[in-house]
XYZ file of C-alpha atoms in Angstrom:
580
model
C 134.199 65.428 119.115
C 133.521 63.785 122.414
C 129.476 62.964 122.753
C 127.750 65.394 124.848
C 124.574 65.478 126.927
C 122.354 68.458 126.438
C 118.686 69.231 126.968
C 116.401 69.860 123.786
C 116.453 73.526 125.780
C 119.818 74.144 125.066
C 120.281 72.577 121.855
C 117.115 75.309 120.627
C 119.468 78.355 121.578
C 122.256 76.731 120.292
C 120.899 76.648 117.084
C 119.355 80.252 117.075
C 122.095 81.824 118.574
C 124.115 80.191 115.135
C 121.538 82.388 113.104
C 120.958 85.952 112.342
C 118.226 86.171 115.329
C 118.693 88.765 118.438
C 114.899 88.782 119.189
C 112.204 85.612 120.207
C 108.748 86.384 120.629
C 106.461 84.832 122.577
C 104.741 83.973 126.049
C 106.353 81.019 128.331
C 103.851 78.099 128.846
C 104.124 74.842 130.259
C 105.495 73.242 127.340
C 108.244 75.838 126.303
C 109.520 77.185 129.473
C 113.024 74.979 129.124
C 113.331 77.200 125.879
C 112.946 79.710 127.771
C 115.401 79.404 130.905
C 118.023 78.601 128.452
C 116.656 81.638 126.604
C 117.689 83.629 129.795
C 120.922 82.479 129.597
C 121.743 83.526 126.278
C 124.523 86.649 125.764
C 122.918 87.330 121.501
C 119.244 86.581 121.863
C 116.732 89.203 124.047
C 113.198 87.005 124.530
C 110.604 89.741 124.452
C 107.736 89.000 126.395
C 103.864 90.040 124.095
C 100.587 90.163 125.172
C 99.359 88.106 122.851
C 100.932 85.549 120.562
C 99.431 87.688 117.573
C 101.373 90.390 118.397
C 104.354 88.003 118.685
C 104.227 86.860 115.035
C 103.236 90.484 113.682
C 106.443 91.324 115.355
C 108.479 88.678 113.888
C 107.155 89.641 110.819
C 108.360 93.020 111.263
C 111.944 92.133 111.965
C 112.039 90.030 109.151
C 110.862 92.920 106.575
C 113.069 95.620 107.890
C 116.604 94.173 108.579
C 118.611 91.491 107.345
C 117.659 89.816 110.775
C 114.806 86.683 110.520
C 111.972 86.970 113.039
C 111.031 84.155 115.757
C 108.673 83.392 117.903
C 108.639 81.073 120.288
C 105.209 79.780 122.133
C 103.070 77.380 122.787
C 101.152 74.745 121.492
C 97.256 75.060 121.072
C 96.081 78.359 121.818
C 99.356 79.910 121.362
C 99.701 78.684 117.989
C 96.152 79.662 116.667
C 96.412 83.308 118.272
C 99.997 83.630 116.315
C 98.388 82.198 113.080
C 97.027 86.281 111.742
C 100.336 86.895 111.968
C 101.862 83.688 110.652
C 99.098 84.110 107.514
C 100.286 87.428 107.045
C 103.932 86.451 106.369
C 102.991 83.523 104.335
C 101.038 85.869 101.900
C 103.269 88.652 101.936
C 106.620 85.869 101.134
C 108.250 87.054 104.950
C 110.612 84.510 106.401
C 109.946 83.578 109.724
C 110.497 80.679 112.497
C 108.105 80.012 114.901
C 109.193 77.220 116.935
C 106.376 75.758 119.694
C 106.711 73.662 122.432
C 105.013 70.093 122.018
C 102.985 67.604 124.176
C 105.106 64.692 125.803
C 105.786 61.976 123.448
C 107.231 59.999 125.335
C 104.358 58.545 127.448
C 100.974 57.459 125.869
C 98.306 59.398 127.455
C 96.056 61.293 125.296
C 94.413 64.850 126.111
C 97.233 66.238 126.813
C 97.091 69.827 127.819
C 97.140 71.981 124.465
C 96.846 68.752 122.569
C 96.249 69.400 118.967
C 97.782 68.490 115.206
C 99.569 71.735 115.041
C 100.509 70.346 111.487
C 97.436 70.089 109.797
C 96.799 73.103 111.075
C 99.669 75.100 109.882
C 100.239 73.546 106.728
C 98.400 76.329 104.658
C 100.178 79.069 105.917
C 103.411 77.755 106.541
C 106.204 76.396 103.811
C 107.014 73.485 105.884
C 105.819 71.995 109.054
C 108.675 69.631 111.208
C 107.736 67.431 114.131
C 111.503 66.700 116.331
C 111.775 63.210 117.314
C 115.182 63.398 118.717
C 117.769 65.723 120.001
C 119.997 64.493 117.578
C 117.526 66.298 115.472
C 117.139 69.927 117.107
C 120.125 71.919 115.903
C 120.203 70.169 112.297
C 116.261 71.043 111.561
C 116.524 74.431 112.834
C 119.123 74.854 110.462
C 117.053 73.478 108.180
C 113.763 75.002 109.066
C 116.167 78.443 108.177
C 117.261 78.139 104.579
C 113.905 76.640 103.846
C 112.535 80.441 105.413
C 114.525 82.373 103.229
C 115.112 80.510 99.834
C 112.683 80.977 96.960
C 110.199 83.206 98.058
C 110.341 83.251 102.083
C 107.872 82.420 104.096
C 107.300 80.975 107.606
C 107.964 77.946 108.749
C 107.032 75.672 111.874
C 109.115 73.745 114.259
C 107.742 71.706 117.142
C 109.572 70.338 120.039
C 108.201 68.202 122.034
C 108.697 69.326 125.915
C 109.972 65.967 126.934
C 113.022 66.433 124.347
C 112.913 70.260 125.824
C 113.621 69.030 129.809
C 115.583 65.870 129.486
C 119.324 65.772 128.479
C 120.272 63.209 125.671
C 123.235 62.226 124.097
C 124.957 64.684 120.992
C 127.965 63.379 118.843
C 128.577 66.543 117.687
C 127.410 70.120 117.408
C 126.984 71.576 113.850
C 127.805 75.129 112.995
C 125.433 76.931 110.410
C 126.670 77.058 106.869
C 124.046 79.356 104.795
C 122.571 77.865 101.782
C 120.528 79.277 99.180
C 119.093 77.971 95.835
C 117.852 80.383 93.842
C 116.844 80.319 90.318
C 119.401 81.342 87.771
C 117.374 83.864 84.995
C 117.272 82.114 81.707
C 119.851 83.543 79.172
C 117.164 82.889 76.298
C 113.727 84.606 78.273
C 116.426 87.584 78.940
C 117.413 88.597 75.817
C 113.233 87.716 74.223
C 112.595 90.654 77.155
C 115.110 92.837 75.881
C 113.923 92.266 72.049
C 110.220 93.186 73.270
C 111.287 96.223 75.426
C 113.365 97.252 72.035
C 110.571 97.226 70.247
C 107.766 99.254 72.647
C 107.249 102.574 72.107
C 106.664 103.198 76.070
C 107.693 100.948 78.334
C 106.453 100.743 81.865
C 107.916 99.177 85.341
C 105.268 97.631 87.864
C 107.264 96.750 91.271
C 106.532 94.887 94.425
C 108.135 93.466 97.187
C 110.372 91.181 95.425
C 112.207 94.125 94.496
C 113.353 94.916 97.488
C 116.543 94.915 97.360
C 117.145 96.180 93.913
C 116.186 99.468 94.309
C 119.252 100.982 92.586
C 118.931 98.485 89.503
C 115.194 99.136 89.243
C 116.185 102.808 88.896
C 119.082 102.162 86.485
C 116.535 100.424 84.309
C 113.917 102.935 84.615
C 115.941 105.659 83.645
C 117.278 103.679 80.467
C 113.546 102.683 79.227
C 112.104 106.280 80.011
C 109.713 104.079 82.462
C 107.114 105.603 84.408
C 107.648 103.183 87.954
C 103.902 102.220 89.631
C 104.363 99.706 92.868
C 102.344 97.278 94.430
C 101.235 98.685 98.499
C 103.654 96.447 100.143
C 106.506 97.450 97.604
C 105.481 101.400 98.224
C 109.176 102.266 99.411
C 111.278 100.126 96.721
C 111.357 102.886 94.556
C 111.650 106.543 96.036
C 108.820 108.834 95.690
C 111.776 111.917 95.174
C 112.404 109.809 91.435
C 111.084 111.555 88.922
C 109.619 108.885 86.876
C 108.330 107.053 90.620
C 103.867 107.419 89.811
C 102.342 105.741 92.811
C 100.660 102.871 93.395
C 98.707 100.364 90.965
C 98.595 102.248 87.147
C 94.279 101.821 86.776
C 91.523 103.822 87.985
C 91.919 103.020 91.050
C 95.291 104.556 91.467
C 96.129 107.987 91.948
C 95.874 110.495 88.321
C 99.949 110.548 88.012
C 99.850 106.807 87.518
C 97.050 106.233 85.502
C 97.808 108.590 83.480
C 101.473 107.731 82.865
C 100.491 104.180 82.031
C 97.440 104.819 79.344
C 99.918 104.561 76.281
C 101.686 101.523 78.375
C 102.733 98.736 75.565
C 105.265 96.887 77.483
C 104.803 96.511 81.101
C 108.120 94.962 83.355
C 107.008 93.368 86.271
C 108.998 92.612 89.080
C 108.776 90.927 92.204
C 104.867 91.762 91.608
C 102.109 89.344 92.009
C 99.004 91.323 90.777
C 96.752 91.311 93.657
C 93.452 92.493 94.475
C 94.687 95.613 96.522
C 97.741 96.781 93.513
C 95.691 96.004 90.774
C 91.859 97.898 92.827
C 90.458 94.802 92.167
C 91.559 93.449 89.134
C 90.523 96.832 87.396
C 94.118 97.933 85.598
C 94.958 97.191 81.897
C 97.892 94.976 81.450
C 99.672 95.262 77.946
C 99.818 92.321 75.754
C 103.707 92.228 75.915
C 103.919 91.481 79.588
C 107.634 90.629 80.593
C 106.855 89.133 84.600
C 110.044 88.332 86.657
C 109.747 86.746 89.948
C 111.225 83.980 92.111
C 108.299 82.131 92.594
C 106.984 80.295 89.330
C 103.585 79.777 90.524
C 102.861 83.550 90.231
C 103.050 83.637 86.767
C 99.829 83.819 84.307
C 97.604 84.019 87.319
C 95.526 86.838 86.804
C 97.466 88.245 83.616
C 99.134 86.178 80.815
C 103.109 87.163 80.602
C 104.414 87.241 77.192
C 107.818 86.477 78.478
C 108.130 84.897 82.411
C 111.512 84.716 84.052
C 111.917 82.508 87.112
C 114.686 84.463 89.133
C 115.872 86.651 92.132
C 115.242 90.069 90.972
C 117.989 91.783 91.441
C 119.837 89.008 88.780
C 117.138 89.373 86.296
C 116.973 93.222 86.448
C 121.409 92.934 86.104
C 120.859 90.432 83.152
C 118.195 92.564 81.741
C 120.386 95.633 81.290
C 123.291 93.834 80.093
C 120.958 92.517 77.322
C 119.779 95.972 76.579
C 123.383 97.139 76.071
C 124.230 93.684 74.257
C 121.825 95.385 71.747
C 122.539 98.857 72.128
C 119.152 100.039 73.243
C 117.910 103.556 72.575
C 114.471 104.628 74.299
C 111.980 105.569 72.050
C 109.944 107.109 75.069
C 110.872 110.884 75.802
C 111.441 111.094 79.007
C 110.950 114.905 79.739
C 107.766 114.712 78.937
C 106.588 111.655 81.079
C 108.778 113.164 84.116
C 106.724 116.533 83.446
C 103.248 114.817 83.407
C 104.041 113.382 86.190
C 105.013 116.253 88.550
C 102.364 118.831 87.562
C 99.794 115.388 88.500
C 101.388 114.665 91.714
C 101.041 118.292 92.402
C 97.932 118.648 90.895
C 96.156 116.137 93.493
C 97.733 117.497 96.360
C 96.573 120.470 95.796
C 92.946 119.288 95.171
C 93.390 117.666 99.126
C 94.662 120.557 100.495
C 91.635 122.612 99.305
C 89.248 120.005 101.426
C 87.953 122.805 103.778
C 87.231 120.569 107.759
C 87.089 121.810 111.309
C 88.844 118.129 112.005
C 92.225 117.201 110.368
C 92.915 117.388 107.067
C 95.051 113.969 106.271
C 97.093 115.439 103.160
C 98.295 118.823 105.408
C 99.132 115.872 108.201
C 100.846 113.978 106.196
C 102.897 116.909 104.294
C 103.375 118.250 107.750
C 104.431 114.913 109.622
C 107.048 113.954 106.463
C 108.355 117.563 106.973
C 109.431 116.925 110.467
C 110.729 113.105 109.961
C 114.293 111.831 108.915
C 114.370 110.683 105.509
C 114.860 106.886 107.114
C 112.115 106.940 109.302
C 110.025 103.624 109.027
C 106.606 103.597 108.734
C 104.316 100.989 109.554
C 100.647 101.079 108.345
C 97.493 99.007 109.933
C 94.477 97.854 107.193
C 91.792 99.986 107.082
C 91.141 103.554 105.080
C 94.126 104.877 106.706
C 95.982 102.376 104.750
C 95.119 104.328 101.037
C 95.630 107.871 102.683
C 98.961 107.001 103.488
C 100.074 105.692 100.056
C 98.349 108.707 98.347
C 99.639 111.552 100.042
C 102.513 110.101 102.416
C 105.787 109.899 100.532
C 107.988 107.002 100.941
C 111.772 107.324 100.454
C 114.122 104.004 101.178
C 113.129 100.305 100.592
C 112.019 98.439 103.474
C 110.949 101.521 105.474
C 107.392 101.443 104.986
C 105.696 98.070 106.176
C 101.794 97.102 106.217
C 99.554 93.930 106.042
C 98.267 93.216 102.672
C 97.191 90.078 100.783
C 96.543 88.722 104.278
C 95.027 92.157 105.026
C 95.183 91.175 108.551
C 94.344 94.115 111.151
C 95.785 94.610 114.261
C 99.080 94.325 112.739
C 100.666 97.988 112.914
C 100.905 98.189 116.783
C 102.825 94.995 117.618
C 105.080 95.414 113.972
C 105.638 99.089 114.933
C 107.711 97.820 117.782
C 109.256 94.510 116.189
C 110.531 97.217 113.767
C 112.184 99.304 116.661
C 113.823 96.605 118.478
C 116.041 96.113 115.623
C 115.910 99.454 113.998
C 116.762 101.777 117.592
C 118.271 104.235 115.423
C 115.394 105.004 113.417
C 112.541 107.203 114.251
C 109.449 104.250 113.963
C 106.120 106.105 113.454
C 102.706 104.120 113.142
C 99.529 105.139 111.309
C 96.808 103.355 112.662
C 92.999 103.661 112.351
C 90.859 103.526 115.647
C 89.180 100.395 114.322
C 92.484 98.341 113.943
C 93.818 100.200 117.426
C 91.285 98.080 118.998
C 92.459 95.087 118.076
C 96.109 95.073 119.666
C 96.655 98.534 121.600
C 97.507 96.434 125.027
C 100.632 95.431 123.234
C 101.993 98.653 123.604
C 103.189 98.171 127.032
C 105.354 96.107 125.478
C 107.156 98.904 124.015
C 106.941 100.950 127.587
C 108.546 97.871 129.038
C 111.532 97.733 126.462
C 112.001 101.685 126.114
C 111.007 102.032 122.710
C 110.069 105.098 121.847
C 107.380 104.521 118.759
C 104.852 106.875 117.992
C 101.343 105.538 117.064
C 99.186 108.388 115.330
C 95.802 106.789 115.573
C 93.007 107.909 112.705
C 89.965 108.327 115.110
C 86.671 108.683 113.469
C 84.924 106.200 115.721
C 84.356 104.041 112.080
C 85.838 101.189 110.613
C 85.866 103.453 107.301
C 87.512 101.839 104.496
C 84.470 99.443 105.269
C 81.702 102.337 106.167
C 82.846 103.786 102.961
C 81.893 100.745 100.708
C 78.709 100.359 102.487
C 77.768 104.101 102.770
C 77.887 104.085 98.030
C 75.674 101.096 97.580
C 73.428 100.481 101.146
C 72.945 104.564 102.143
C 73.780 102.986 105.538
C 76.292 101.720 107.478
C 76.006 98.402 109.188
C 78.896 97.399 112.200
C 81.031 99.467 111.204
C 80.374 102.327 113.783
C 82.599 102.060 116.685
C 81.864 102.418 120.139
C 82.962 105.319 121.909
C 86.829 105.012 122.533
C 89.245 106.770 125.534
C 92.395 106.551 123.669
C 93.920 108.692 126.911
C 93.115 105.269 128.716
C 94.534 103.010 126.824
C 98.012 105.038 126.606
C 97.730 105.581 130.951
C 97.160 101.509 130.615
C 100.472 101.159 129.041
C 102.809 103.500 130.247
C 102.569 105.812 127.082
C 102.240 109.370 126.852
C 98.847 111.074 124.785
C 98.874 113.953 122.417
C 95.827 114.686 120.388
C 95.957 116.406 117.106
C 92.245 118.254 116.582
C 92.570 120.486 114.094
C 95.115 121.550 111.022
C 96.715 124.594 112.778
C 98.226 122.167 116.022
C 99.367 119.310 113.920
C 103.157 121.167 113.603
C 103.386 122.106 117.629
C 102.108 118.635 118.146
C 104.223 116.411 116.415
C 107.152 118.186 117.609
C 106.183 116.846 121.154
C 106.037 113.461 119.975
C 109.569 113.291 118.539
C 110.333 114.929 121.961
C 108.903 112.223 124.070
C 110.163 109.296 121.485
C 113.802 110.404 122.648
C 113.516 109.228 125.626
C 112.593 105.670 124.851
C 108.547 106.191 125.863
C 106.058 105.421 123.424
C 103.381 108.377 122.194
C 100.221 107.632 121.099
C 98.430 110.657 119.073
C 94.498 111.071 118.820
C 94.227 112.607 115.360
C 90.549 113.193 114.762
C 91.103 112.718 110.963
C 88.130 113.704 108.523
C 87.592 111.066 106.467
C 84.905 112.663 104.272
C 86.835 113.328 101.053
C 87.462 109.721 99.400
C 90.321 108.398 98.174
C 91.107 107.419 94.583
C 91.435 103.927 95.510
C 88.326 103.796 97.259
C 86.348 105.555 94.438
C 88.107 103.159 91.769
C 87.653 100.408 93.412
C 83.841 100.693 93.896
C 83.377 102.153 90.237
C 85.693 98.955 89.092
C 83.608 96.166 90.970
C 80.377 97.625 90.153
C 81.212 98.040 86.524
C 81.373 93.940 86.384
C 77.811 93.467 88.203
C 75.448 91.883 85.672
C 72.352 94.662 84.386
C 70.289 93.469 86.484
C 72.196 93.666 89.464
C 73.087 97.054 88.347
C 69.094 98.402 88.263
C 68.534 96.378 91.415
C 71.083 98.221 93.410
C 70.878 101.968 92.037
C 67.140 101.479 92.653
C 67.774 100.539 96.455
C 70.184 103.331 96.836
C 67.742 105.832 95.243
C 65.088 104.809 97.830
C 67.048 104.753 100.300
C 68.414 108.058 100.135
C 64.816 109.374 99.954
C 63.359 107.542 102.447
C 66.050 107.530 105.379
């Protein structure tokens, strides 16, 4: 091929356009608007103007978790790279691939204090996979590439690419343009660990299955195997949709005291536990508080996840959907025969499920019941509606009492635990998902953080609906302080016009008071969505009746306190309560 002369502009699209991207994220800047122009010109790729550049990663993030599509965002250096860090920290912790590709300062003349000047590298290197600094043009299309496989191999994550805006404006010479070739290396599952896992699952009297996001995309394997073993199925929050809440042996999330009675109850007799694509973190595990069986089989493609906070009798480095194949093979290699009956576990299960709902529904409350919400709002959605969750208390209602179908249709922050992130992901989720009704479920305190980025969605037509928990609290918090202190300290909100915020950004307001308008209500919504304009809903939620997490997880962490600590703060509560 003849050498050609392109800017570092071009040669950026170029490469993207090569990629499974349609969507950039960001806000032009001196040092990335050459990106951008060329941006303009491009027939695959929409750049989405954000707010904020933390709204621009959360919405990257969101692409990349609900579509086969990987999330960009491009910005700029300095400022624009610190406000997308939540969202880059979010991905890194949650294994999401992203790019985020940022203009750079002029290397090609040697002034210092350059506008935005900053080692973006040191920076990023503890939430990113890999950092790369261009140098060249030669360079641009080849790292991008690059900066691509290294996104999505493994466990994903994010990864940074900066190009320096002299490379950006001027043309330079290119021998030849390459044309992506995807490459992936991915552990193979070791022959040997598979078949010690099958020998140990043969040998259990009741196996269990503990899922997270690295099962994903082996929902229908996951099920095949739960069937066989008679497995009672708990997830981790962020894997709440791999496995369908309409299974029968499908419990909830977590399997301790902090989860809900179906799945700490199925998982007291537990003597072999399957993990897959499950780190045991803080949030799955209500704070370290389950019981993990001695014979703990732990499959996931990261290696450095392994005998972190539980020892695994057998650990197998793989993809989980070609562990969870080579695991059933085994198991019919050796002509396996559950010793679990499974009628009964699928019984205990229902008449628990049922059980709790019950007790929520009989929470009298002139506000808004959130189980007769959620029963009501899941009533009215399609069974592929995606649903994206903010942190906060709202967070723990919704994976109680909110029943998740499909994998990859319900999306939240977690090890992060980054708020802010449902607005902004809400809509990352639409752009790619148009199809789809997109609902949010937001508390008032994370609303705060990023409801201006909803005129984003008034500006591209996308019709999301945002129900947002108002109980002028940051709860989940209030909650934890309310048990020990008898007070509440920064966590009450100001007073908030939510009806402002939506005539601010072109959305239309709906406000859900009590139980008997939530049906009449949400119908409008769906309404409005049609037509491409964003709703946002004031439901004035009672929070009064605690969750199971929330009561576990206090009872768990206070349980570890030494005796002292103990007397010290029952006796403060105790006066407190009389005194105040």
């Amino acid at each position: 091929m003849a050498t050609q002369k392109k800017t570092g502009g071009w040669l950026t699209v170029y490469a993207l356009e090569q990629l499974p991207v349609t969507h950039t994220f960001g806000i032009p800047g001196v040092q990335n608007t050459e990106i951008y122009d060329a941006l303009n010109n491009s027939k695959k790729i929409q750049p989405i103007l954000v707010t904020h550049e933390g709204g621009a990663s959360f919405m990257a993030d969101a692409i990349s978790r609900t579509s086969s599509l990987i999330g960009v965002a491009v910005i700029v250096p300095g400022a624009g790279v610190t406000h997308a860090m939540s969202g880059i920290g979010e991905s890194f912790l949650a294994g999401i691939p992203m790019i985020v590709i940022a203009g750079g300062i002029r290397r090609d003349i040697d002034k210092s204090y350059q506008l935005h000047e900053l080692d973006l590298h040191k920076l990023l290197s503890a939430i990113t996979k890999k950092t790369y600094l261009i140098k060249s043009h030669s360079e641009i299309v080849s790292t991008i590439f690059e900066a691509y496989s290294v996104a999505t191999s493994g466990e994903p994550g994010p990864v940074f690419v900066e190009i320096p805006v002299n490379l950006q404006i001027y043309a330079g010479e290119i021998e030849n343009l390459p044309v992506f070739q995807s490459k992936k290396n991915n552990p193979v599952p070791d022959s040997d660990k598979i078949k010690e896992a099958a020998d140990l699952i043969a040998n259990s009297s009741q196996p269990g299955m503990f899922l997270g996001w690295g099962a994903r995309d082996c929902s229908d394997l996951s099920v095949k195997l739960a069937e066989l073993l008679n497995a009672p199925v708990s997830t981790t929050l962020q894997g709440l949709s791999v496995f369908s809440y309409n299974h029968p042996l499908h419990t909830g999330m977590g399997f301790g005291p902090s989860s809900v009675p179906a799945s700490e109850n199925a998982f007291k007799n537990c003597d072999c536990l399957i993990a897959i694509g499950a780190r045991f973190g803080e949030i799955p595990t209500g704070s370290y508080g389950v019981k993990v069986p001695e014979n703990l089989i732990h499959i996931d493609i990261n290696s450095d996840v392994f005998n972190k906070n539980y020892p695994a009798k057998v650990a197998i480095n793989a993809d989980a959907s070609d562990a969870v194949n080579a695991l059933l093979e085994a198991l019919k290699n050796i002509n396996y025969t559950s010793k679990a009956n499974g009628s009964s576990i699928k019984g205990k299960i229902k008449k628990d499920k049922q059980e709790y709902i019950e007790e929520w529904k009989k929470h009298i409350t002139d506000k808004v019941n959130p189980c007769i919400f959620f029963e009501k709002l899941r009533n009215k959605l399609s069974h592929d509606a995606i649903t994206v969750c903010d942190d906060g208390n709202h967070t723990f209602l919704t994976e109680e009492l909110f029943p998740m179908y499909k994998s990859k249709h319900f999306i939240s922050p977690t090890d992060f635990n980054c708020m802010g992130y449902c607005i902004p992901a809400a809509i990352g989720a639409k752009l790619v998902n148009p199809e789809k009704q997109v609902i949010g479920i937001v508390g008032d305190g994370a609303f705060l953080m990023t409801c201006m980025e909803i005129i984003t969605a008034s500006t591209n037509n996308l019709g999301v609906i945002y129900f947002v928990f108002y109980d002028g609290e940051l709860s989940q918090i209030a909650q934890g302080q309310e048990i020990p202190y008898n007070r509440k300290v920064c966590t009450i909100l100001g007073k908030i016009d939510v009806k402002g915020v939506a005539d601010a950004t072109g959305a239309a307001f709906l406000v859900i008071e009590k139980n008997d308008n939530i049906d009449s209500t949400i119908d409008k919504a769906l309404e409005i969505s049609k037509k491409g304009q964003p709703v946002i809903v004031d439901v004035k939620v009672d929070y009064s009746k605690r969750t199971k997490f929330t009561k576990g997880v206090v009872k768990t962490v206070f349980k570890r306190f030494p005796l002292g600590d103990k007397i010290r703060f029952i006796g403060r509560a105790i006066y407190r309560k009389i005194i105040d």
